[in-house]
mmCIF file of C-alpha atoms in Angstrom:
data_model
loop_
_atom_site.group_PDB
_atom_site.id
_atom_site.type_symbol
_atom_site.label_atom_id
_atom_site.label_comp_id
_atom_site.label_asym_id
_atom_site.label_seq_id
_atom_site.Cartn_x
_atom_site.Cartn_y
_atom_site.Cartn_z
ATOM 1 C CA MET N 1 128.721 1.935 129.805
ATOM 2 C CA ASP N 2 127.733 -1.503 128.576
ATOM 3 C CA GLY N 3 126.477 -2.713 131.908
ATOM 4 C CA THR N 4 129.310 -1.434 134.085
ATOM 5 C CA GLU N 5 128.662 0.326 137.361
ATOM 6 C CA GLY N 6 130.426 3.617 136.721
ATOM 7 C CA ASN N 7 131.021 6.387 139.203
ATOM 8 C CA ALA N 8 133.404 9.256 139.451
ATOM 9 C CA GLY N 9 136.041 8.671 142.069
ATOM 10 C CA GLN N 10 137.296 11.057 144.675
ATOM 11 C CA PRO N 11 140.837 12.354 143.997
ATOM 12 C CA GLY N 12 143.283 9.863 145.438
ATOM 13 C CA PRO N 13 147.006 9.830 146.160
ATOM 14 C CA ALA N 14 149.179 10.928 143.277
ATOM 15 C CA GLU N 15 150.830 7.555 143.085
ATOM 16 C CA ARG N 16 147.557 6.027 141.946
ATOM 17 C CA TYR N 17 148.249 7.571 138.569
ATOM 18 C CA HIS N 18 151.147 5.147 138.280
ATOM 19 C CA ARG N 19 149.210 2.017 139.163
ATOM 20 C CA SER N 20 148.874 -0.280 136.215
ATOM 21 C CA SER N 21 146.877 -3.446 136.613
ATOM 22 C CA VAL N 22 145.757 -4.451 133.169
ATOM 23 C CA SER N 23 145.989 -1.738 130.537
ATOM 24 C CA SER N 24 149.760 -1.717 130.099
ATOM 25 C CA VAL N 25 150.514 -5.393 130.623
ATOM 26 C CA GLY N 26 153.191 -6.644 128.288
ATOM 27 C CA THR N 27 154.856 -3.245 127.935
ATOM 28 C CA ARG N 28 156.521 -2.909 131.333
ATOM 29 C CA ALA N 29 159.396 -5.011 132.562
ATOM 30 C CA SER N 30 158.303 -4.439 136.158
ATOM 31 C CA VAL N 31 155.251 -6.662 135.666
ATOM 32 C CA ALA N 32 157.047 -9.430 133.789
ATOM 33 C CA ALA N 33 156.524 -11.848 136.669
ATOM 34 C CA ALA N 34 152.804 -11.142 136.907
ATOM 35 C CA ASP N 35 150.295 -10.551 134.155
ATOM 36 C CA VAL N 36 147.758 -8.820 136.417
ATOM 37 C CA LEU N 37 148.086 -6.866 139.648
ATOM 38 C CA VAL N 38 144.918 -6.782 141.770
ATOM 39 C CA TYR N 39 144.790 -4.311 144.664
ATOM 40 C CA LEU N 40 142.989 -5.024 147.929
ATOM 41 C CA ALA N 41 141.334 -2.439 150.185
ATOM 42 C CA ASP N 42 144.456 -2.163 152.373
ATOM 43 C CA ASP N 43 146.599 -1.413 149.279
ATOM 44 C CA THR N 44 148.284 -4.805 149.300
ATOM 45 C CA VAL N 45 148.694 -6.423 145.894
ATOM 46 C CA VAL N 46 147.671 -9.838 144.604
ATOM 47 C CA PRO N 47 149.865 -10.659 141.567
ATOM 48 C CA LEU N 48 148.320 -13.122 139.131
ATOM 49 C CA ALA N 49 150.051 -15.047 136.366
ATOM 50 C CA VAL N 50 147.400 -15.877 133.767
ATOM 51 C CA GLU N 51 147.151 -17.047 130.187
ATOM 52 C CA ASN N 52 145.360 -15.276 127.359
ATOM 53 C CA LEU N 53 144.784 -12.141 129.407
ATOM 54 C CA PRO N 54 142.976 -10.072 126.730
ATOM 55 C CA SER N 55 140.097 -12.553 126.608
ATOM 56 C CA LEU N 56 139.836 -13.264 130.352
ATOM 57 C CA SER N 57 136.575 -12.210 131.983
ATOM 58 C CA ALA N 58 136.155 -10.459 135.301
ATOM 59 C CA HIS N 59 134.523 -13.647 136.596
ATOM 60 C CA GLU N 60 137.654 -15.680 135.811
ATOM 61 C CA LEU N 61 139.977 -13.136 137.422
ATOM 62 C CA HIS N 62 137.666 -12.874 140.430
ATOM 63 C CA ARG N 63 137.912 -16.641 140.889
ATOM 64 C CA ALA N 64 141.720 -16.474 140.647
ATOM 65 C CA VAL N 65 141.856 -13.842 143.394
ATOM 66 C CA ARG N 66 139.573 -15.894 145.633
ATOM 67 C CA GLU N 67 141.770 -18.937 145.144
ATOM 68 C CA VAL N 68 144.970 -17.055 146.004
ATOM 69 C CA LEU N 69 143.381 -15.546 149.125
ATOM 70 C CA GLN N 70 141.610 -18.838 149.972
ATOM 71 C CA LEU N 71 138.296 -17.084 150.451
ATOM 72 C CA PRO N 72 135.020 -18.955 150.998
ATOM 73 C CA ASP N 73 132.137 -19.035 148.513
ATOM 74 C CA ILE N 74 130.433 -15.999 150.087
ATOM 75 C CA ALA N 75 133.228 -13.862 148.627
ATOM 76 C CA LEU N 76 131.770 -14.448 145.163
ATOM 77 C CA ASP N 77 128.763 -12.322 146.140
ATOM 78 C CA ALA N 78 130.416 -9.981 148.642
ATOM 79 C CA PHE N 79 133.142 -8.663 146.336
ATOM 80 C CA ALA N 80 133.498 -7.503 142.766
ATOM 81 C CA LEU N 81 136.341 -6.395 140.554
ATOM 82 C CA TRP N 82 136.568 -2.670 139.915
ATOM 83 C CA LEU N 83 138.604 -0.508 137.576
ATOM 84 C CA VAL N 84 139.525 2.548 139.628
ATOM 85 C CA SER N 85 141.402 5.774 138.999
ATOM 86 C CA PRO N 86 141.198 9.258 140.509
ATOM 87 C CA LEU N 87 138.809 10.226 137.715
ATOM 88 C CA LEU N 88 136.450 7.278 137.415
ATOM 89 C CA GLU N 89 135.403 4.091 139.223
ATOM 90 C CA VAL N 90 133.740 1.203 137.408
ATOM 91 C CA GLN N 91 132.370 -1.966 138.989
ATOM 92 C CA LEU N 92 132.716 -4.760 136.460
ATOM 93 C CA LYS N 93 130.101 -7.338 135.647
ATOM 94 C CA PRO N 94 131.285 -10.968 135.496
ATOM 95 C CA LYS N 95 131.221 -11.015 131.678
ATOM 96 C CA HIS N 96 133.381 -7.933 131.239
ATOM 97 C CA GLN N 97 136.985 -8.204 130.093
ATOM 98 C CA PRO N 98 139.160 -5.976 132.309
ATOM 99 C CA TYR N 99 142.037 -5.839 129.834
ATOM 100 C CA LYS N 100 139.832 -4.475 127.054
ATOM 101 C CA LEU N 101 138.116 -1.970 129.344
ATOM 102 C CA GLY N 102 141.533 -0.820 130.522
ATOM 103 C CA ARG N 103 142.502 -0.184 126.917
ATOM 104 C CA GLN N 104 139.280 1.766 126.407
ATOM 105 C CA TRP N 105 139.819 3.872 129.530
ATOM 106 C CA PRO N 106 140.493 7.211 127.762
ATOM 107 C CA GLU N 107 137.233 6.840 125.821
ATOM 108 C CA LEU N 108 135.327 6.096 129.034
ATOM 109 C CA LEU N 109 136.825 9.183 130.687
ATOM 110 C CA LEU N 110 135.812 11.395 127.778
ATOM 111 C CA ARG N 111 132.304 9.979 127.873
ATOM 112 C CA PHE N 112 131.678 9.992 131.608
ATOM 113 C CA THR N 113 133.847 12.768 133.064
ATOM 114 C CA ASP N 114 134.681 16.397 132.396
ATOM 115 C CA ALA N 115 138.401 15.835 132.978
ATOM 116 C CA PRO N 116 140.736 17.972 130.856
ATOM 117 C CA ALA N 117 142.726 16.249 128.126
ATOM 118 C CA ASP N 118 146.028 16.294 130.009
ATOM 119 C CA HIS N 119 144.435 14.542 132.995
ATOM 120 C CA VAL N 120 142.853 11.970 130.711
ATOM 121 C CA ALA N 121 146.261 11.304 129.136
ATOM 122 C CA MET N 122 147.867 10.704 132.563
ATOM 123 C CA ASP N 123 145.061 8.680 134.094
ATOM 124 C CA GLU N 124 145.398 4.907 134.283
ATOM 125 C CA PRO N 125 143.124 2.513 136.182
ATOM 126 C CA SER N 126 144.065 -0.105 138.713
ATOM 127 C CA LEU N 127 142.155 -3.338 139.121
ATOM 128 C CA GLN N 128 140.711 -3.551 142.632
ATOM 129 C CA PHE N 129 138.941 -6.258 144.632
ATOM 130 C CA ARG N 130 136.238 -4.338 146.482
ATOM 131 C CA ARG N 131 132.824 -4.675 148.029
ATOM 132 C CA ASN N 132 130.015 -5.402 145.593
ATOM 133 C CA VAL N 133 127.516 -2.524 145.704
ATOM 134 C CA PHE N 134 124.689 -5.031 145.258
ATOM 135 C CA PHE N 135 125.623 -7.030 148.378
ATOM 136 C CA PRO N 136 122.983 -6.477 151.110
ATOM 137 C CA LYS N 137 124.145 -5.348 154.541
ATOM 138 C CA ARG N 138 122.031 -8.006 156.226
ATOM 139 C CA ARG N 139 124.047 -10.726 154.484
ATOM 140 C CA GLU N 140 127.269 -9.034 155.492
ATOM 141 C CA LEU N 141 126.436 -9.573 159.157
ATOM 142 C CA GLN N 142 126.019 -13.304 158.522
ATOM 143 C CA ILE N 143 129.673 -13.688 157.473
ATOM 144 C CA HIS N 144 131.971 -15.561 159.857
ATOM 145 C CA ASP N 145 135.162 -15.891 157.814
ATOM 146 C CA GLU N 146 137.752 -13.595 159.376
ATOM 147 C CA GLU N 147 139.561 -12.715 156.157
ATOM 148 C CA VAL N 148 136.330 -11.686 154.424
ATOM 149 C CA LEU N 149 135.406 -9.572 157.452
ATOM 150 C CA ARG N 150 138.871 -8.031 157.453
ATOM 151 C CA LEU N 151 138.642 -7.011 153.801
ATOM 152 C CA LEU N 152 135.225 -5.429 154.369
ATOM 153 C CA TYR N 153 136.537 -3.689 157.496
ATOM 154 C CA GLU N 154 139.590 -2.314 155.654
ATOM 155 C CA GLU N 155 137.409 -0.889 152.897
ATOM 156 C CA ALA N 156 134.955 0.706 155.316
ATOM 157 C CA LYS N 157 137.818 2.125 157.373
ATOM 158 C CA GLY N 158 139.423 3.598 154.260
ATOM 159 C CA ASN N 159 136.171 5.305 153.293
ATOM 160 C CA VAL N 160 135.766 6.760 156.780
ATOM 161 C CA LEU N 161 139.363 8.012 156.970
ATOM 162 C CA ALA N 162 139.083 9.523 153.489
ATOM 163 C CA ALA N 163 135.862 11.290 154.610
ATOM 164 C CA ARG N 164 133.965 9.642 151.816
ATOM 165 C CA TYR N 165 131.609 8.557 154.584
ATOM 166 C CA PRO N 166 130.986 11.837 156.461
ATOM 167 C CA CYS N 167 130.659 11.184 160.206
ATOM 168 C CA ASP N 168 129.977 13.341 163.231
ATOM 169 C CA VAL N 169 132.562 13.502 166.017
ATOM 170 C CA GLU N 170 130.946 10.804 168.136
ATOM 171 C CA ASP N 171 130.833 8.333 165.251
ATOM 172 C CA CYS N 172 134.429 9.151 164.336
ATOM 173 C CA GLU N 173 135.521 8.450 167.887
ATOM 174 C CA ALA N 174 133.558 5.198 168.109
ATOM 175 C CA LEU N 175 134.926 3.930 164.802
ATOM 176 C CA GLY N 176 138.428 5.194 165.550
ATOM 177 C CA ALA N 177 138.338 3.388 168.894
ATOM 178 C CA LEU N 178 137.662 0.094 167.133
ATOM 179 C CA VAL N 179 140.622 0.762 164.839
ATOM 180 C CA CYS N 180 142.712 1.346 167.968
ATOM 181 C CA ARG N 181 141.556 -2.023 169.294
ATOM 182 C CA VAL N 182 142.487 -3.795 166.058
ATOM 183 C CA GLN N 183 145.878 -2.131 165.717
ATOM 184 C CA LEU N 184 146.940 -1.701 169.352
ATOM 185 C CA GLY N 185 145.214 -4.583 171.092
ATOM 186 C CA PRO N 186 142.968 -4.503 174.189
ATOM 187 C CA TYR N 187 142.806 -1.210 176.055
ATOM 188 C CA GLN N 188 145.135 -0.946 179.032
ATOM 189 C CA PRO N 189 144.690 2.037 181.396
ATOM 190 C CA GLY N 190 147.553 4.447 180.908
ATOM 191 C CA GLN N 191 148.727 2.829 177.690
ATOM 192 C CA PRO N 192 148.451 4.341 175.179
ATOM 193 C CA THR N 193 148.274 7.944 176.348
ATOM 194 C CA ALA N 194 146.615 10.765 174.454
ATOM 195 C CA CYS N 195 150.075 11.880 173.344
ATOM 196 C CA THR N 196 150.762 8.462 171.857
ATOM 197 C CA LEU N 197 147.534 8.553 169.883
ATOM 198 C CA ARG N 198 148.308 12.053 168.660
ATOM 199 C CA GLU N 199 151.427 10.788 166.874
ATOM 200 C CA LYS N 200 149.395 8.714 164.431
ATOM 201 C CA LEU N 201 145.970 10.244 164.795
ATOM 202 C CA ASP N 202 145.301 10.082 161.056
ATOM 203 C CA SER N 203 145.346 6.276 161.348
ATOM 204 C CA PHE N 204 142.228 6.506 163.500
ATOM 205 C CA LEU N 205 140.377 9.668 162.407
ATOM 206 C CA PRO N 206 139.698 11.442 159.091
ATOM 207 C CA ALA N 207 142.482 13.814 158.102
ATOM 208 C CA HIS N 208 140.265 16.914 158.110
ATOM 209 C CA LEU N 209 139.550 16.244 161.799
ATOM 210 C CA CYS N 210 143.229 16.013 162.642
ATOM 211 C CA LYS N 211 144.200 19.550 161.613
ATOM 212 C CA ARG N 212 146.469 21.371 163.978
ATOM 213 C CA GLY N 213 146.503 25.054 164.767
ATOM 214 C CA HIS N 214 142.833 25.582 165.523
ATOM 215 C CA GLY N 215 142.226 22.524 167.634
ATOM 216 C CA LEU N 216 141.082 19.076 166.681
ATOM 217 C CA PHE N 217 137.668 18.893 165.024
ATOM 218 C CA ALA N 218 137.822 22.602 164.211
ATOM 219 C CA ALA N 219 136.380 21.790 160.809
ATOM 220 C CA LEU N 220 133.141 20.791 162.470
ATOM 221 C CA ARG N 221 132.729 23.812 164.683
ATOM 222 C CA GLY N 222 129.711 25.871 163.859
ATOM 223 C CA ARG N 223 127.765 22.780 162.796
ATOM 224 C CA GLY N 224 126.672 21.780 166.257
ATOM 225 C CA ALA N 225 129.632 19.474 166.855
ATOM 226 C CA LYS N 226 131.514 19.538 170.101
ATOM 227 C CA ALA N 227 134.968 21.068 169.890
ATOM 228 C CA GLY N 228 137.982 20.206 171.949
ATOM 229 C CA THR N 229 137.321 16.502 172.457
ATOM 230 C CA GLY N 230 140.649 15.744 170.815
ATOM 231 C CA GLU N 231 142.794 12.729 171.467
ATOM 232 C CA GLN N 232 141.230 12.348 174.895
ATOM 233 C CA GLY N 233 137.825 11.746 173.336
ATOM 234 C CA LEU N 234 139.280 8.989 171.160
ATOM 235 C CA LEU N 235 141.088 7.531 174.157
ATOM 236 C CA ASN N 236 137.880 7.496 176.198
ATOM 237 C CA ALA N 237 136.052 5.703 173.392
ATOM 238 C CA TYR N 238 138.910 3.206 173.117
ATOM 239 C CA GLY N 239 138.522 2.400 176.797
ATOM 240 C CA GLN N 240 134.840 1.599 176.201
ATOM 241 C CA VAL N 241 135.421 -0.970 173.447
ATOM 242 C CA LYS N 242 133.937 -4.231 174.630
ATOM 243 C CA GLU N 243 135.866 -7.470 174.474
ATOM 244 C CA ALA N 244 134.058 -10.563 173.254
ATOM 245 C CA VAL N 245 132.910 -12.892 176.014
ATOM 246 C CA GLY N 246 135.497 -15.606 176.531
ATOM 247 C CA SER N 247 137.955 -13.956 174.158
ATOM 248 C CA ASP N 248 141.648 -14.542 174.570
ATOM 249 C CA SER N 249 143.704 -11.368 174.825
ATOM 250 C CA GLU N 250 146.890 -13.183 173.872
ATOM 251 C CA HIS N 251 148.584 -12.450 170.565
ATOM 252 C CA GLY N 252 146.833 -14.150 167.668
ATOM 253 C CA ALA N 253 143.321 -14.021 169.090
ATOM 254 C CA SER N 254 140.544 -13.557 166.552
ATOM 255 C CA LEU N 255 139.766 -9.995 165.556
ATOM 256 C CA SER N 256 136.474 -11.005 163.911
ATOM 257 C CA PRO N 257 134.293 -9.529 166.703
ATOM 258 C CA HIS N 258 135.968 -6.144 166.249
ATOM 259 C CA TYR N 259 135.788 -6.248 162.459
ATOM 260 C CA ARG N 260 132.090 -7.076 162.774
ATOM 261 C CA ALA N 261 131.568 -4.314 165.354
ATOM 262 C CA TYR N 262 133.155 -1.805 162.976
ATOM 263 C CA LEU N 263 130.916 -2.954 160.124
ATOM 264 C CA LEU N 264 127.830 -2.873 162.322
ATOM 265 C CA LYS N 265 128.615 0.707 163.339
ATOM 266 C CA SER N 266 129.324 1.600 159.705
ATOM 267 C CA HIS N 267 125.919 0.254 158.718
ATOM 268 C CA GLU N 268 124.384 3.127 160.688
ATOM 269 C CA LEU N 269 125.838 5.493 158.079
ATOM 270 C CA PRO N 270 123.299 5.841 155.254
ATOM 271 C CA PHE N 271 126.008 5.910 152.596
ATOM 272 C CA TYR N 272 127.739 2.676 153.647
ATOM 273 C CA GLY N 273 128.239 0.435 150.621
ATOM 274 C CA CYS N 274 127.090 3.110 148.176
ATOM 275 C CA ALA N 275 128.195 3.691 144.635
ATOM 276 C CA PHE N 276 129.590 7.233 144.385
ATOM 277 C CA PHE N 277 129.261 9.608 141.464
ATOM 278 C CA HIS N 278 130.732 13.026 140.905
ATOM 279 C CA GLY N 279 128.491 15.958 140.057
ATOM 280 C CA GLU N 280 127.745 19.601 140.727
ATOM 281 C CA VAL N 281 124.769 21.518 142.092
ATOM 282 C CA ASP N 282 123.914 25.207 141.866
ATOM 283 C CA LYS N 283 124.997 27.359 144.787
ATOM 284 C CA PRO N 284 122.371 29.661 146.288
ATOM 285 C CA ALA N 285 122.600 33.148 144.813
ATOM 286 C CA GLN N 286 124.515 35.472 147.143
ATOM 287 C CA GLY N 287 125.448 39.110 147.246
ATOM 288 C CA PHE N 288 124.205 42.173 145.418
ATOM 289 C CA LEU N 289 124.894 40.676 141.991
ATOM 290 C CA HIS N 290 123.218 37.380 142.949
ATOM 291 C CA ARG N 291 126.210 35.364 141.864
ATOM 292 C CA GLY N 292 125.939 31.678 142.646
ATOM 293 C CA GLY N 293 128.103 29.326 140.641
ATOM 294 C CA ARG N 294 128.290 25.607 141.282
ATOM 295 C CA LYS N 295 129.382 23.373 144.126
ATOM 296 C CA PRO N 296 131.073 19.950 143.618
ATOM 297 C CA VAL N 297 129.164 17.086 145.192
ATOM 298 C CA ALA N 298 129.376 13.336 145.545
ATOM 299 C CA VAL N 299 126.130 11.489 144.868
ATOM 300 C CA ALA N 300 125.943 8.322 146.984
ATOM 301 C CA ILE N 301 123.440 5.694 145.884
ATOM 302 C CA SER N 302 122.549 2.588 147.867
ATOM 303 C CA LEU N 303 119.810 -0.019 147.879
ATOM 304 C CA GLU N 304 117.751 2.296 150.110
ATOM 305 C CA GLY N 305 118.166 5.793 148.746
ATOM 306 C CA VAL N 306 120.258 8.720 147.520
ATOM 307 C CA HIS N 307 122.493 11.122 149.440
ATOM 308 C CA VAL N 308 124.124 14.249 148.054
ATOM 309 C CA ILE N 309 127.371 15.121 149.870
ATOM 310 C CA ASP N 310 129.334 18.370 149.712
ATOM 311 C CA SER N 311 132.715 17.225 148.402
ATOM 312 C CA ARG N 312 134.643 20.054 150.062
ATOM 313 C CA GLU N 313 132.858 20.541 153.365
ATOM 314 C CA LYS N 314 132.315 16.795 153.906
ATOM 315 C CA HIS N 315 128.720 17.023 155.037
ATOM 316 C CA VAL N 316 125.391 15.774 153.697
ATOM 317 C CA LEU N 317 123.326 18.282 151.734
ATOM 318 C CA LEU N 318 120.362 16.014 151.071
ATOM 319 C CA GLY N 319 119.297 12.488 151.947
ATOM 320 C CA LEU N 320 116.223 10.787 150.502
ATOM 321 C CA ARG N 321 114.801 7.290 150.515
ATOM 322 C CA PHE N 322 113.531 6.120 147.164
ATOM 323 C CA GLN N 323 109.904 6.272 148.206
ATOM 324 C CA GLU N 324 110.431 9.971 148.981
ATOM 325 C CA LEU N 325 111.534 11.059 145.516
ATOM 326 C CA SER N 326 110.786 11.099 141.817
ATOM 327 C CA TRP N 327 113.480 11.494 139.186
ATOM 328 C CA ASP N 328 114.093 12.462 135.612
ATOM 329 C CA HIS N 329 117.064 13.202 133.389
ATOM 330 C CA THR N 330 118.101 15.489 130.577
ATOM 331 C CA SER N 331 119.994 13.759 127.816
ATOM 332 C CA PRO N 332 123.232 15.349 126.581
ATOM 333 C CA GLU N 333 121.738 15.595 123.081
ATOM 334 C CA GLU N 334 119.219 18.122 124.403
ATOM 335 C CA GLU N 335 121.476 20.175 126.669
ATOM 336 C CA GLU N 336 123.937 19.652 129.514
ATOM 337 C CA SER N 337 123.579 16.255 131.215
ATOM 338 C CA VAL N 338 121.390 16.671 134.299
ATOM 339 C CA LEU N 339 119.775 14.389 136.852
ATOM 340 C CA TRP N 340 116.655 15.860 138.467
ATOM 341 C CA LEU N 341 115.472 14.790 141.917
ATOM 342 C CA GLU N 342 111.964 15.890 142.926
ATOM 343 C CA PHE N 343 110.797 15.603 146.527
ATOM 344 C CA ASP N 344 108.446 17.090 149.106
ATOM 345 C CA GLY N 345 109.660 19.805 151.457
ATOM 346 C CA ASP N 346 108.349 22.728 153.421
ATOM 347 C CA ASN N 347 108.749 26.475 153.375
ATOM 348 C CA GLU N 348 108.072 28.042 156.769
ATOM 349 C CA GLY N 349 105.635 25.269 157.589
ATOM 350 C CA THR N 350 103.937 25.217 154.186
ATOM 351 C CA PRO N 351 104.295 21.996 152.148
ATOM 352 C CA VAL N 352 106.112 22.660 148.876
ATOM 353 C CA ASN N 353 107.506 20.636 145.995
ATOM 354 C CA LYS N 354 111.295 20.870 145.653
ATOM 355 C CA LEU N 355 113.581 20.074 142.760
ATOM 356 C CA LEU N 356 117.339 19.434 142.881
ATOM 357 C CA LYS N 357 119.343 19.735 139.685
ATOM 358 C CA ILE N 358 122.537 17.657 139.592
ATOM 359 C CA TYR N 359 124.911 18.320 136.702
ATOM 360 C CA SER N 360 126.864 15.200 135.788
ATOM 361 C CA LYS N 361 128.050 13.318 132.741
ATOM 362 C CA GLN N 362 127.358 10.270 134.885
ATOM 363 C CA GLU N 363 123.658 10.982 134.381
ATOM 364 C CA SER N 364 123.473 8.246 131.767
ATOM 365 C CA CYS N 365 124.449 5.731 134.441
ATOM 366 C CA PHE N 366 121.528 6.864 136.591
ATOM 367 C CA ASN N 367 119.185 6.486 133.652
ATOM 368 C CA SER N 368 120.012 2.848 132.908
ATOM 369 C CA SER N 369 118.429 0.142 135.027
ATOM 370 C CA ARG N 370 121.353 -2.075 134.133
ATOM 371 C CA HIS N 371 123.826 0.449 135.470
ATOM 372 C CA ILE N 372 122.315 1.666 138.729
ATOM 373 C CA TYR N 373 120.165 -0.816 140.571
ATOM 374 C CA MET N 374 118.040 1.523 142.644
ATOM 375 C CA LEU N 375 116.388 3.587 139.952
ATOM 376 C CA ASP N 376 115.035 1.025 137.548
ATOM 377 C CA ASN N 377 111.678 0.534 139.248
ATOM 378 C CA ARG N 378 111.299 4.002 140.748
ATOM 379 C CA LYS N 379 108.826 6.602 139.546
ATOM 380 C CA LYS N 380 109.993 9.357 137.259
ATOM 381 C CA ARG N 381 109.188 13.035 137.523
ATOM 382 C CA LYS N 382 105.876 14.174 136.093
ATOM 383 C CA GLY N 383 106.263 14.860 132.426
ATOM 384 C CA GLY N 384 109.318 12.627 132.195
ATOM 385 C CA THR N 385 109.818 9.717 129.865
ATOM 386 C CA PRO N 386 107.948 6.604 131.117
#
């Protein structure tokens, strides 16, 4: 994809189909006052009036956003511009021209997704200012600017609430409690009550954990998670949120310690800051006829390793550090695009070699060292291309 970081996005709200940041500029009266609309992690919009838009690079637009938001120099490394739609997500390199890539969007969808033609025709990307997948977590914890921390917090929170970062109940409560602290202020005994939290529970916890009818967290029952913690569990965690030493509880006090605490907790999740790709894996054969089929997965890739996540059940199927795996790929010219992950396992105590087959048109992104940073120096599967 000419150096872009491409990954298939999780289905988003329907209104995202109607976002238009760059590809339709000049054809809609609604954007007459702004040539480019850049979306932040909290869905707010930064309108930019620019000249010669078709030839502007991502680096130039990135600088314009930083100037409008008055962000410090660290934001140059911490954030990148992305083209994002429900079907595909692409992190842009500084030299890329967002307008031209927006115009080429249907071709990119045909090349890197299996979306049907009618979905391709409807899909339109928005230009987003998001975390750079190359930005190390250790540098993130060195940031002191509150607005930069807030943007990183909002993005992490959105990924947790959307269940893109699968969490167990305890992590959900701990992270949700920090969101309570940011949105509701310091904990006061008796306020809020569990009933108050229940009214906007999906602001603090992933939606699939807020289902009614079978009790909160019912989706996790049977996986070793505790059931029935409910709003009270979130409230208890809220009461345990620590206030910074010497902090002022008056309105307007800095929220930086709580943003940083949320990020620090998020760093414990192995898929924090990952690039995500859509794919499928074979289901185990079941029943008399041994029918299996395929299961949709999200492949999360970070600086440390690879995680394969069940897109429907929201749990991790496989997690490997790079030193634990070998890889290979099958090019689409030969047969269906496949990424192979080979790793050591055991079968009833006996060491065995295991192989996971991931079907994805994004496989070409895995194969390019310019596209996906973590695979370019890693060993390939025996018999694979050197």
